[in-house]
Amino acid sequence: MEYKPTIGLEIHIELKTDSKMFCSCKNDPDEKRANFNICPICTAQPGVLPVINKEAVRKTIKTGLALNCNIAEISKFDRKSYFYPDLPKGYQISQYDKPFCKQGFLGINNKKIRITRVHLEEDTGRLIHEKDSSLVDFNRAGIPLMEMVTEPDLTSSKEARGFAQELKLILKYLGVSYADMEKGQLRVEVNISLSKDKKMGTKVEIKNLNSFKIVEQAIDYEIERQAELLDGGKKIIQETRGWDEKKGITVSQREKEEAHDYRYLPEPDLPTLHLDKKFVQDIQGEIPELPQAKRIRLAYEYKLDENVIKIFTSNKDLGEYFEKVMSELSNWLKEADYQKLVKLAVNYITTDFWSLFGKASIEELESRITPENFAELIKMIYKQEISSRIAKQVLKEMFETKADPSHIIKEKGLTQLTDTGEIEDIIKQIISKNQKAVEDYKKGKENALQFLAGQVMAATRGRAKPDIVQQLLKKMI
Ligand SMILES: [Zn+2]
């Protein structure tokens, strides 16, 4: 019989705030100079007093609300005692029995994953090990760190990865964290046990997984390792393991501490917080449309397919740009086939427009190619005033010059050739130069006609109307 994995996650998230959690030092994750953003408070000098960062509290509550949590009316901070060289106080200010948020959930593929709690604490410093010495950098010490804990509702590595990815997306929508895993701004810990029946097996914790792929790999490895031990009649030890990326295995780090090992005690230097209804309601009002609601709306409103919805939700800015373009087109919709317009806009936004992302940020891109001008271009393509080849060229020009499409088309002489006489002259030349293709077409080879049409389009630099070219070619051969 197969073992059933039971998986829970603990996710640490560095919050995006101007200053640190309990002092006015800058919260700058990109600061390269060691021990630059530090002060007596975040380096734990005697006699200093911490002050709570209100913005960090707001962002934690915002996250809790987005994850359907109950928000505490009374919350407090506690000291979590343990000694480690990157923790100068010898304890971490965290939250124990009165976290800000409790009992929420997040829906993943129609399954509710329960969220035990979301609380706020401070990050530790960073140790750098060099040859025979270790250095400590306190820039990170005291950065607001949010911890989210799930119930053990996950049952596979894929599901755990899906949860973490969705959470990251939500954090970005909320604007509470950069959530860059490579920079350690989002760190995943996995609790996993195996069992054949309803009784839970012994739990093993895997710490510091810094990419979604590693989360998946580490869980798969651990399922295999524990199953082998159990099959061999051995016991699972409750412990903390780490991920060895080179070997692709988990390795034992230490036997797991229990909560009582931390000797939590209420932080005497900080007041108990009373969160009034108005404060929480105001934060609720700031929550934007979240990814899942957006997926449903995009499918309903524009009938987009799943792939496009995925692109527009995971790249929020791109999705918003698409909607701005559609809103520009809305005044004009009465005369047009709506779904055809949607399709055109999607095609050009997810290909040509998106490829410009590497060259500029979305703000820059939007200032160069305004949604209004983009909509204008889509209209011209729709009305077959320009070919797709010209459209691509115009889009590039729009990016470079910030001009509107009709201006570029006029300036560059890219207007559609409607004068059939002029097109006929070009066709004559193409026919005389490509006699073999003409013969082939006469013998019934359809693609010979496409070849000739392509030659005509090239000779007119894409300015001829494709259907007119086809008609004239057939007539003239
Ligand atoms: Zn400081």
Coordinates of C-alpha atoms in Angstrom, one line a residue, residues 228-468:
E228 CA 12.0 3.6 2.3
L229 CA 12.7 3.9 6.0
L230 CA 9.1 2.9 6.9
D231 CA 9.3 0.0 4.5
G232 CA 12.4 -1.2 6.2
G233 CA 10.7 -1.1 9.5
K234 CA 12.6 1.9 10.7
K235 CA 11.4 5.0 12.6
I236 CA 11.3 8.5 11.3
I237 CA 13.1 11.0 13.5
Q238 CA 11.4 14.3 14.2
E239 CA 14.1 16.7 12.9
T240 CA 14.9 19.7 10.8
R241 CA 16.5 18.9 7.4
G242 CA 18.1 21.2 4.8
W243 CA 18.3 20.9 1.0
D244 CA 21.7 20.0 -0.6
E245 CA 21.3 21.4 -4.0
K246 CA 24.4 19.8 -5.5
K247 CA 23.4 16.3 -4.5
G248 CA 19.6 16.9 -4.8
I249 CA 18.9 15.4 -1.3
T250 CA 17.8 16.6 2.1
V251 CA 20.3 16.4 4.9
S252 CA 19.8 16.3 8.7
Q253 CA 20.5 19.6 10.4
R254 CA 19.2 19.3 13.9
E255 CA 16.6 17.7 16.0
K256 CA 13.4 19.8 16.1
E257 CA 12.8 22.2 19.0
E258 CA 9.5 22.3 20.7
A259 CA 7.7 25.5 21.3
H260 CA 8.6 25.3 25.0
D261 CA 12.3 25.3 24.1
Y262 CA 11.9 28.9 23.0
R263 CA 10.6 30.1 26.4
Y264 CA 8.3 32.6 24.8
L265 CA 7.5 35.6 27.1
P266 CA 5.4 38.7 26.4
E267 CA 7.7 41.5 25.1
P268 CA 7.7 44.0 28.0
D269 CA 9.0 46.9 25.9
L270 CA 6.0 46.9 23.5
P271 CA 2.4 47.7 24.2
T272 CA -0.5 45.3 23.5
L273 CA -2.2 46.4 20.3
H274 CA -6.0 47.0 20.1
L275 CA -7.0 46.9 16.4
D276 CA -10.3 48.8 16.1
K277 CA -12.8 48.0 13.4
K278 CA -12.3 51.2 11.4
F279 CA -8.5 50.5 11.1
V280 CA -9.2 47.0 9.8
Q281 CA -12.0 48.2 7.5
D282 CA -9.8 50.8 5.9
I283 CA -7.2 48.2 5.1
Q284 CA -9.9 45.9 3.7
G285 CA -10.9 48.8 1.4
E286 CA -7.3 48.9 -0.1
I287 CA -7.3 45.3 -1.2
P288 CA -7.4 45.1 -5.0
E289 CA -8.9 42.5 -7.2
L290 CA -7.0 39.3 -6.4
P291 CA -5.7 36.8 -9.0
Q292 CA -8.5 34.2 -8.7
A293 CA -11.2 36.9 -9.0
K294 CA -9.4 38.3 -12.0
R295 CA -9.1 34.9 -13.7
I296 CA -12.9 34.4 -13.4
R297 CA -13.6 37.9 -14.7
L298 CA -11.2 37.7 -17.6
A299 CA -12.8 34.5 -18.7
Y300 CA -16.3 35.9 -18.4
E301 CA -15.7 39.4 -19.8
Y302 CA -13.4 38.7 -22.7
K303 CA -13.8 34.9 -23.2
L304 CA -10.0 34.5 -23.1
D305 CA -8.6 31.1 -23.1
E306 CA -6.7 29.6 -20.1
N307 CA -3.2 30.3 -21.4
V308 CA -3.9 34.0 -22.1
I309 CA -5.6 34.3 -18.7
K310 CA -2.5 32.8 -17.1
I311 CA -0.3 35.3 -18.9
F312 CA -2.5 38.3 -17.9
T313 CA -2.8 37.3 -14.3
S314 CA 0.8 36.3 -13.7
N315 CA 2.0 39.5 -15.5
K316 CA -0.4 41.9 -13.8
D317 CA 0.8 44.9 -15.7
L318 CA 0.4 43.3 -19.1
G319 CA -3.2 42.3 -18.2
E320 CA -3.9 45.8 -17.1
Y321 CA -2.5 47.2 -20.3
F322 CA -4.8 44.8 -22.3
E323 CA -7.8 46.0 -20.4
K324 CA -6.9 49.7 -21.0
V325 CA -6.6 49.0 -24.7
M326 CA -10.0 47.2 -24.7
S327 CA -11.5 50.1 -22.8
E328 CA -10.2 52.5 -25.5
L329 CA -11.8 50.3 -28.1
S330 CA -15.1 50.1 -26.3
N331 CA -16.5 53.3 -27.8
W332 CA -15.9 51.9 -31.2
L333 CA -17.3 48.5 -30.5
K334 CA -20.7 48.9 -32.0
E335 CA -19.4 48.7 -35.5
A336 CA -17.1 45.8 -34.8
D337 CA -17.1 42.1 -34.0
Y338 CA -16.1 42.2 -30.3
Q339 CA -14.4 38.8 -30.1
K340 CA -12.4 39.5 -33.3
L341 CA -11.1 42.7 -31.7
V342 CA -10.2 40.9 -28.4
K343 CA -8.3 38.3 -30.4
L344 CA -6.4 40.9 -32.3
A345 CA -5.5 42.9 -29.2
V346 CA -4.4 39.7 -27.4
N347 CA -2.3 38.6 -30.3
Y348 CA -0.4 41.8 -30.6
I349 CA 0.0 42.4 -26.9
T350 CA 1.3 38.9 -26.0
T351 CA 3.7 38.8 -28.9
D352 CA 5.1 42.0 -30.4
F353 CA 4.3 44.3 -27.5
W354 CA 5.5 41.8 -24.9
S355 CA 8.8 41.3 -26.7
L356 CA 9.5 45.0 -26.0
F357 CA 9.4 44.4 -22.2
G358 CA 13.0 43.4 -22.2
K359 CA 13.9 46.9 -23.5
A360 CA 11.8 48.9 -21.1
S361 CA 9.7 48.8 -17.9
I362 CA 5.9 48.7 -18.3
E363 CA 5.7 52.4 -17.3
E364 CA 8.2 53.3 -19.9
L365 CA 6.5 51.1 -22.5
E366 CA 3.1 52.6 -21.7
S367 CA 4.4 56.1 -22.0
R368 CA 5.8 55.3 -25.5
I369 CA 2.9 53.2 -26.8
T370 CA -0.1 54.6 -25.0
P371 CA -3.2 52.3 -24.8
E372 CA -5.0 54.9 -26.9
N373 CA -2.5 54.6 -29.7
F374 CA -2.3 50.9 -29.4
A375 CA -6.1 50.7 -29.8
E376 CA -5.8 52.9 -32.9
L377 CA -3.4 50.4 -34.4
I378 CA -5.7 47.5 -33.6
K379 CA -8.6 49.4 -35.3
M380 CA -6.5 49.8 -38.5
I381 CA -5.6 46.1 -38.5
Y382 CA -9.2 45.2 -38.0
K383 CA -10.3 47.4 -40.8
Q384 CA -7.6 45.9 -43.0
E385 CA -6.1 49.4 -43.6
I386 CA -2.7 47.9 -42.8
S387 CA -1.3 44.4 -43.1
S388 CA 0.1 42.5 -40.1
R389 CA 3.5 43.0 -41.5
I390 CA 3.1 46.8 -41.6
A391 CA 1.5 46.7 -38.1
K392 CA 4.6 45.1 -36.6
Q393 CA 6.7 47.8 -38.3
V394 CA 4.5 50.6 -37.0
L395 CA 4.5 49.2 -33.5
K396 CA 8.3 49.3 -33.5
E397 CA 8.2 52.9 -34.7
M398 CA 5.6 53.8 -32.1
F399 CA 8.0 52.5 -29.4
E400 CA 10.9 54.4 -30.8
T401 CA 9.2 57.7 -31.6
K402 CA 6.2 57.8 -29.2
A403 CA 4.1 58.9 -32.3
D404 CA 0.6 57.7 -33.0
P405 CA 0.2 55.1 -35.7
S406 CA -1.7 57.2 -38.3
H407 CA 1.1 59.7 -38.1
I408 CA 3.8 57.1 -38.7
I409 CA 1.9 55.5 -41.5
K410 CA 1.6 58.8 -43.3
E411 CA 5.2 59.9 -42.6
K412 CA 6.7 56.6 -43.8
G413 CA 4.4 56.1 -46.7
L414 CA 3.0 52.9 -45.3
T415 CA -0.5 53.5 -46.4
Q416 CA -2.3 50.6 -47.9
L417 CA -2.1 50.4 -51.7
T418 CA -5.6 50.5 -53.0
D419 CA -4.8 51.6 -56.5
T420 CA -5.3 48.3 -58.4
G421 CA -3.4 49.7 -61.4
E422 CA -0.3 50.2 -59.4
I423 CA -0.6 46.6 -57.9
E424 CA -1.1 45.2 -61.4
D425 CA 2.1 46.7 -62.6
I426 CA 4.0 45.1 -59.8
I427 CA 2.2 41.7 -60.4
K428 CA 3.3 41.9 -64.1
Q429 CA 6.9 42.2 -63.0
I430 CA 6.6 39.4 -60.5
I431 CA 5.0 37.1 -63.1
S432 CA 7.7 37.7 -65.7
K433 CA 10.4 37.0 -63.1
N434 CA 8.9 33.8 -61.7
Q435 CA 7.7 31.8 -64.7
K436 CA 8.3 28.5 -63.0
A437 CA 6.0 29.3 -60.2
V438 CA 3.4 30.5 -62.7
E439 CA 3.6 27.1 -64.5
D440 CA 3.4 25.3 -61.3
Y441 CA 0.2 27.1 -60.3
K442 CA -1.3 26.3 -63.7
K443 CA -0.5 22.7 -63.0
G444 CA -2.6 23.0 -59.9
K445 CA 0.0 23.7 -57.2
E446 CA -1.8 26.0 -54.8
N447 CA 1.2 27.0 -52.8
A448 CA 2.8 28.4 -56.0
L449 CA 0.2 31.1 -55.8
Q450 CA 1.0 31.8 -52.1
F451 CA 4.7 32.1 -53.1
L452 CA 3.8 34.7 -55.8
A453 CA 1.5 36.6 -53.5
G454 CA 4.4 36.7 -51.0
Q455 CA 6.7 38.2 -53.7
V456 CA 4.1 40.9 -54.5
M457 CA 3.7 41.7 -50.8
A458 CA 7.5 42.0 -50.4
A459 CA 7.7 44.2 -53.5
T460 CA 5.1 46.6 -52.0
R461 CA 6.7 46.4 -48.6
G462 CA 3.5 44.9 -47.2
R463 CA 1.4 47.8 -48.4
A464 CA -0.8 45.9 -50.8
K465 CA -4.0 44.4 -49.5
P466 CA -3.5 40.6 -49.4
D467 CA -7.0 39.7 -50.7
I468 CA -6.7 42.1 -53.6

